[in-house]
Every structure is written in structure tokens, then in C-alpha cells.
XYZ file of C-alpha atoms in Angstrom:
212
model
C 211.717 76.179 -189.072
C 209.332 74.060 -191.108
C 209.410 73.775 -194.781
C 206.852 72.437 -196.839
C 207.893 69.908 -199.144
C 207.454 67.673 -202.266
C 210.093 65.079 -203.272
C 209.812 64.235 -206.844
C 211.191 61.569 -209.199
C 209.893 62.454 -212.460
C 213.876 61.880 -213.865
C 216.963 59.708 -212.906
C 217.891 62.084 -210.123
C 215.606 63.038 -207.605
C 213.909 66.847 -207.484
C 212.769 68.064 -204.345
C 210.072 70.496 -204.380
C 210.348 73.022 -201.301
C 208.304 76.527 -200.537
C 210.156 79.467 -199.057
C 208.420 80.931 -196.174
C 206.728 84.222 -196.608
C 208.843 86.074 -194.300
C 212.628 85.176 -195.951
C 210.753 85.735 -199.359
C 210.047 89.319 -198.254
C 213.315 90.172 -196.445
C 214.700 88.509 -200.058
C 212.718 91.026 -202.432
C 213.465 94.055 -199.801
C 216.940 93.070 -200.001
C 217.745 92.693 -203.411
C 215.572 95.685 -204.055
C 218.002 98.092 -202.307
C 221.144 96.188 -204.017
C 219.977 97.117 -207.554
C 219.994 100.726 -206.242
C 223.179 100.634 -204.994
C 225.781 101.313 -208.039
C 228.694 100.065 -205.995
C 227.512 97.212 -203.450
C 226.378 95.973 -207.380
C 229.719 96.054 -208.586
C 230.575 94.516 -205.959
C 228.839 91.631 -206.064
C 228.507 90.847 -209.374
C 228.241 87.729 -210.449
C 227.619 87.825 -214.359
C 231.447 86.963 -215.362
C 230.832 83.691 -213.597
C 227.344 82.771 -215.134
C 226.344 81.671 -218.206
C 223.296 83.592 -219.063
C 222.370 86.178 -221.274
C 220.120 88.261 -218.587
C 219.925 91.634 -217.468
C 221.607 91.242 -214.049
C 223.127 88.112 -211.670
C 224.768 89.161 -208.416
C 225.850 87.593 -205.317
C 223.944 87.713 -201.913
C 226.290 89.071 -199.159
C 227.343 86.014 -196.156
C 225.937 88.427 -193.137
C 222.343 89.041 -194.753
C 222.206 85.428 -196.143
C 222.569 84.318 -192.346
C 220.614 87.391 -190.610
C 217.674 86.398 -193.315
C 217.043 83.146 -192.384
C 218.350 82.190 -195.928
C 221.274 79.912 -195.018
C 219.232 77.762 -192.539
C 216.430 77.392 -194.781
C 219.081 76.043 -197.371
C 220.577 73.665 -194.969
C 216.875 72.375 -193.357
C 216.315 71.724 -197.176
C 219.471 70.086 -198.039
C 218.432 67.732 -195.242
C 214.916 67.045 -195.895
C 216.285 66.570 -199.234
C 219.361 64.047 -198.590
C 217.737 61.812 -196.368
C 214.298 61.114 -198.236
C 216.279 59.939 -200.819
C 219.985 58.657 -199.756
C 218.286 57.554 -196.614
C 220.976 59.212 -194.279
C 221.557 61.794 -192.162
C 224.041 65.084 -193.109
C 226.513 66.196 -190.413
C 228.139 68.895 -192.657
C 226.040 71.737 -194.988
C 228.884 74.094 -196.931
C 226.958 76.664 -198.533
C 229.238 77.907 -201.804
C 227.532 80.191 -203.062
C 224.228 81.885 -203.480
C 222.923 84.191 -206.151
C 220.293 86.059 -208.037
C 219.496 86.201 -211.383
C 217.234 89.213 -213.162
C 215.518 88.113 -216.089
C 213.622 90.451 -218.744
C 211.917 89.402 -221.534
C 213.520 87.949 -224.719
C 216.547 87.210 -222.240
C 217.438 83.501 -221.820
C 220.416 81.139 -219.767
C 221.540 78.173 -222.053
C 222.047 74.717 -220.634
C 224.096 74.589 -218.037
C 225.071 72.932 -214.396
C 226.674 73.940 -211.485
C 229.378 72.915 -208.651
C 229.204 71.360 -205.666
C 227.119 68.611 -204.361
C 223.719 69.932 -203.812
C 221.927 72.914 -206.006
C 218.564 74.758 -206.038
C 216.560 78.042 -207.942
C 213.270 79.222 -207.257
C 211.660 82.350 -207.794
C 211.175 85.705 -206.621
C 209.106 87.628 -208.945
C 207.158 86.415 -211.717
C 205.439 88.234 -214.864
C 201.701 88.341 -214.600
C 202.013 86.710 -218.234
C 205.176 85.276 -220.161
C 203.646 85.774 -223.437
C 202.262 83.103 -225.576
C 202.968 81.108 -228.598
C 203.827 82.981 -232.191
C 201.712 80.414 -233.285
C 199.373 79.876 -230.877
C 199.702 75.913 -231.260
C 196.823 74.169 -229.054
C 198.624 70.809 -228.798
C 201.688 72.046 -227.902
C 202.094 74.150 -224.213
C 204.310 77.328 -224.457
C 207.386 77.317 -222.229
C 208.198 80.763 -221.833
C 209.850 81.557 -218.596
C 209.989 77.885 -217.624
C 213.088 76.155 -216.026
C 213.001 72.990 -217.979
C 215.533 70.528 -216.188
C 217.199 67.772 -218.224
C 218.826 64.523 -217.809
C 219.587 61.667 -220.276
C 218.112 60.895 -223.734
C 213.887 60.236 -224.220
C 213.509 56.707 -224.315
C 210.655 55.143 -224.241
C 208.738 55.265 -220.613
C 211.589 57.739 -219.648
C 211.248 61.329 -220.213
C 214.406 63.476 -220.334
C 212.668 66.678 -219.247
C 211.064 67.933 -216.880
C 209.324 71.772 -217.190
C 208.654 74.095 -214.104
C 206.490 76.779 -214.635
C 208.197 79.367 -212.287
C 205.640 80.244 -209.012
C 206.596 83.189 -206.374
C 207.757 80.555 -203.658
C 208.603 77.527 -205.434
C 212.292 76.613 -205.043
C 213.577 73.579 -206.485
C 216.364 71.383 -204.854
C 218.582 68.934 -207.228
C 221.766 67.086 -207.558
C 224.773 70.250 -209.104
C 225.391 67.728 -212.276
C 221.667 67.954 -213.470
C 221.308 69.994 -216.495
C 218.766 72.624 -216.408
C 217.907 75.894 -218.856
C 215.511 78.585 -218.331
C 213.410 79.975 -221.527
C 213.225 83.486 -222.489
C 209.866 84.984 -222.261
C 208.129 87.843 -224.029
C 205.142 90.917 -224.331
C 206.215 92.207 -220.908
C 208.268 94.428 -219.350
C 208.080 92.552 -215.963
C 210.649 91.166 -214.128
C 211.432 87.197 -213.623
C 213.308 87.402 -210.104
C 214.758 83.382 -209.331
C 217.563 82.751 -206.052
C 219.731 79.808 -206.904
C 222.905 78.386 -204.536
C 225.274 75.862 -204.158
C 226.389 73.500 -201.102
C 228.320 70.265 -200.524
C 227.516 67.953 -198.064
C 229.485 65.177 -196.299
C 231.486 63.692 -199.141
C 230.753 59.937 -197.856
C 227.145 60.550 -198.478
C 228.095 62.428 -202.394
C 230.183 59.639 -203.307
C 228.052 56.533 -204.001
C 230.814 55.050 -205.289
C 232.971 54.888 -202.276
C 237.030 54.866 -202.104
């Protein structure tokens, strides 16, 4: 499988940008589609007890569909790709956790948060044709509706603490799980924002930069 790819160190911790291929992002839509029609496969897999955001919907993706899908080796090429441009070594072990989908309307929101494991990702689905606009329609300052703003230390001077993503059908974003990230609420639609995020560890000699 080959993934298109853009490693980025705009923070501390290093943000790899990946695309999902065409084909999984359809068989992801298709599948998800049927799930939110199905009253008890969604109780079933719900996920929103676990989750911090205030959103319409979060639910789990079931093991046999995640693997069938091409989902879980897309994951693990990416953990890869992702590990060894910037630890410079090679994983022998890819443990995905847990992998999930959150359903996002407008004026909803998920507060800063970060997850488990060793490795973490989102990306997105489905995206508004607009997320609204500024109440004040300020020219100097860009609107971050809908954007998955990740965060790590304090603004200092030559170092952001930010960094924005303006969410793109295909863009999925690979980062260490103690990053900090939030997503926006958005507004003047009645679109869905669709994003896919997981979690994995990796060989715990390779996590552990600080050794024994």
C-alpha cells in the first residue's frame, strides 16, 4: 500500500501529515453510513461515555471491518512511516487500541483533550461545504470554525504553541497520544463534519526515550 505523506515539525512533537486512499475512504463513509441506521449495532458501539466531546454521535469501528477495510494496515504503514522519519528506527510491534468516529454538527465542539497509548491520529470524513464565518467578520484575524487546532507548550517567542488544521476529506493527521488537541464548533450549516481518530502503541523501547 502506498501512502502519501508529509512529516511536519511546526511544534515540539512531530505531526505527520498522511492521505487516506480513496478506496478505504469510501468503504469508511459506506460503512459508517449503515451503522447510524442501525439502532442497535449503535448501541453497541458507542463510544460517547468514553469521549470528551459535546457532539452529536462517537462510536466505535468494529475489529473485522477495520481489518477487511484496509483500515488497520493503513494505520500501521502510517505508524511506520511515521516512527522512523523521526525516531530513526524501525517498529516490530503496531497494537491498534482503539479506533473511532466522531459526528460533528454545527455549534457542537470537543474541549482540549489527549488520548492513550503511544501513537494517535484524526482525519476527516465529511466536511461542510462552509463552516460559517466570523460574527464579526474580522479581516486580520482567520476564523477557525471546524478546525482541529493542536497544542503543545506556552507561545514564546520563535515558538508557536498551536498549530490549526483546516479539516480536508482525506487528510489524517498522525501525532504523539500526549499532544493536546481541540476541535472548534462550527456554524450556518446543517452539514455534517465526519473525522476517524485511533490509538496504537508501538514497541515500548522505541516510546520510552528515557530508557530503564
Amino acid at each position: 500500500m502506498e501512502i502519501k505523506y508529509q512529516n511536519l515539525r511546526v511544534l515540539g512533537p512531530a505531526i505527520l501529515k498522511v492521505k487516506i486512499p480513496d478506496e478505504i475512504l469510501n468503504k469508511l463513509n459506506e460503512y459508517i453510513d449503515k451503522i447510524i441506521n442501525d439502532d442497535s449495532k449503535l448501541k453497541k458501539l458507542n463510544y460517547g461515555e468514553a469521549l470528551v466531546g459535546d457532539v452529536t454521535q462517537e462510536f466505535l469501528l468494529e475489529v473485522e471491518f477495520v481489518k477487511s477495510s484496509g483500515w488497520l494496515e493503513f494505520l500501521g504503514n502510517s505508524c511506520k512511516i511515521y516512527t522512523e522519519l523521526n525516531e530513526g528506527k524501525k517498529i516490530s510491534k503496531f497494537n491498534l487500541l482503539k479506533t473511532w468516529v466522531v459526528r460533528q454538527f454545527q455549534n457542537e465542539y470537543n474541549p482540549t483533550h489527549w488520548h492513550g497509548g503511544h501513537i494517535s491520529g484524526a482525519g476527516f470524513l465529511k466536511v461542510p461545504k462552509s463552516l460559517g464565518e466570523s460574527t464579526q467578520q474580522k479581516k486580520s484575524k482567520k476564523y477557525r470554525g471546524g478546525n482541529l487546532q493542536l497544542i503543545h507548550g506556552a507561545r514564546m517567542f520563535t515558538c508557536p504553541s498551536t498549530f490549526n488544521i483546516t479539516p480536508e476529506v482525506g487528510d489524517f493527521y498522525l501525532f504523539p497520544n500526549y499532544l493536546m488537541h481541540t476541535v472548534f464548533p462550527f456554524k450556518g450549516t446543517k452539514e455534517e463534519r465526519r473525522s476517524i481518530s485511533f490509538n496504537a502503541s508501538i514497541d515500548e523501547d522505541i516510546y520510552n526515550v528515557y530508557g530503564k
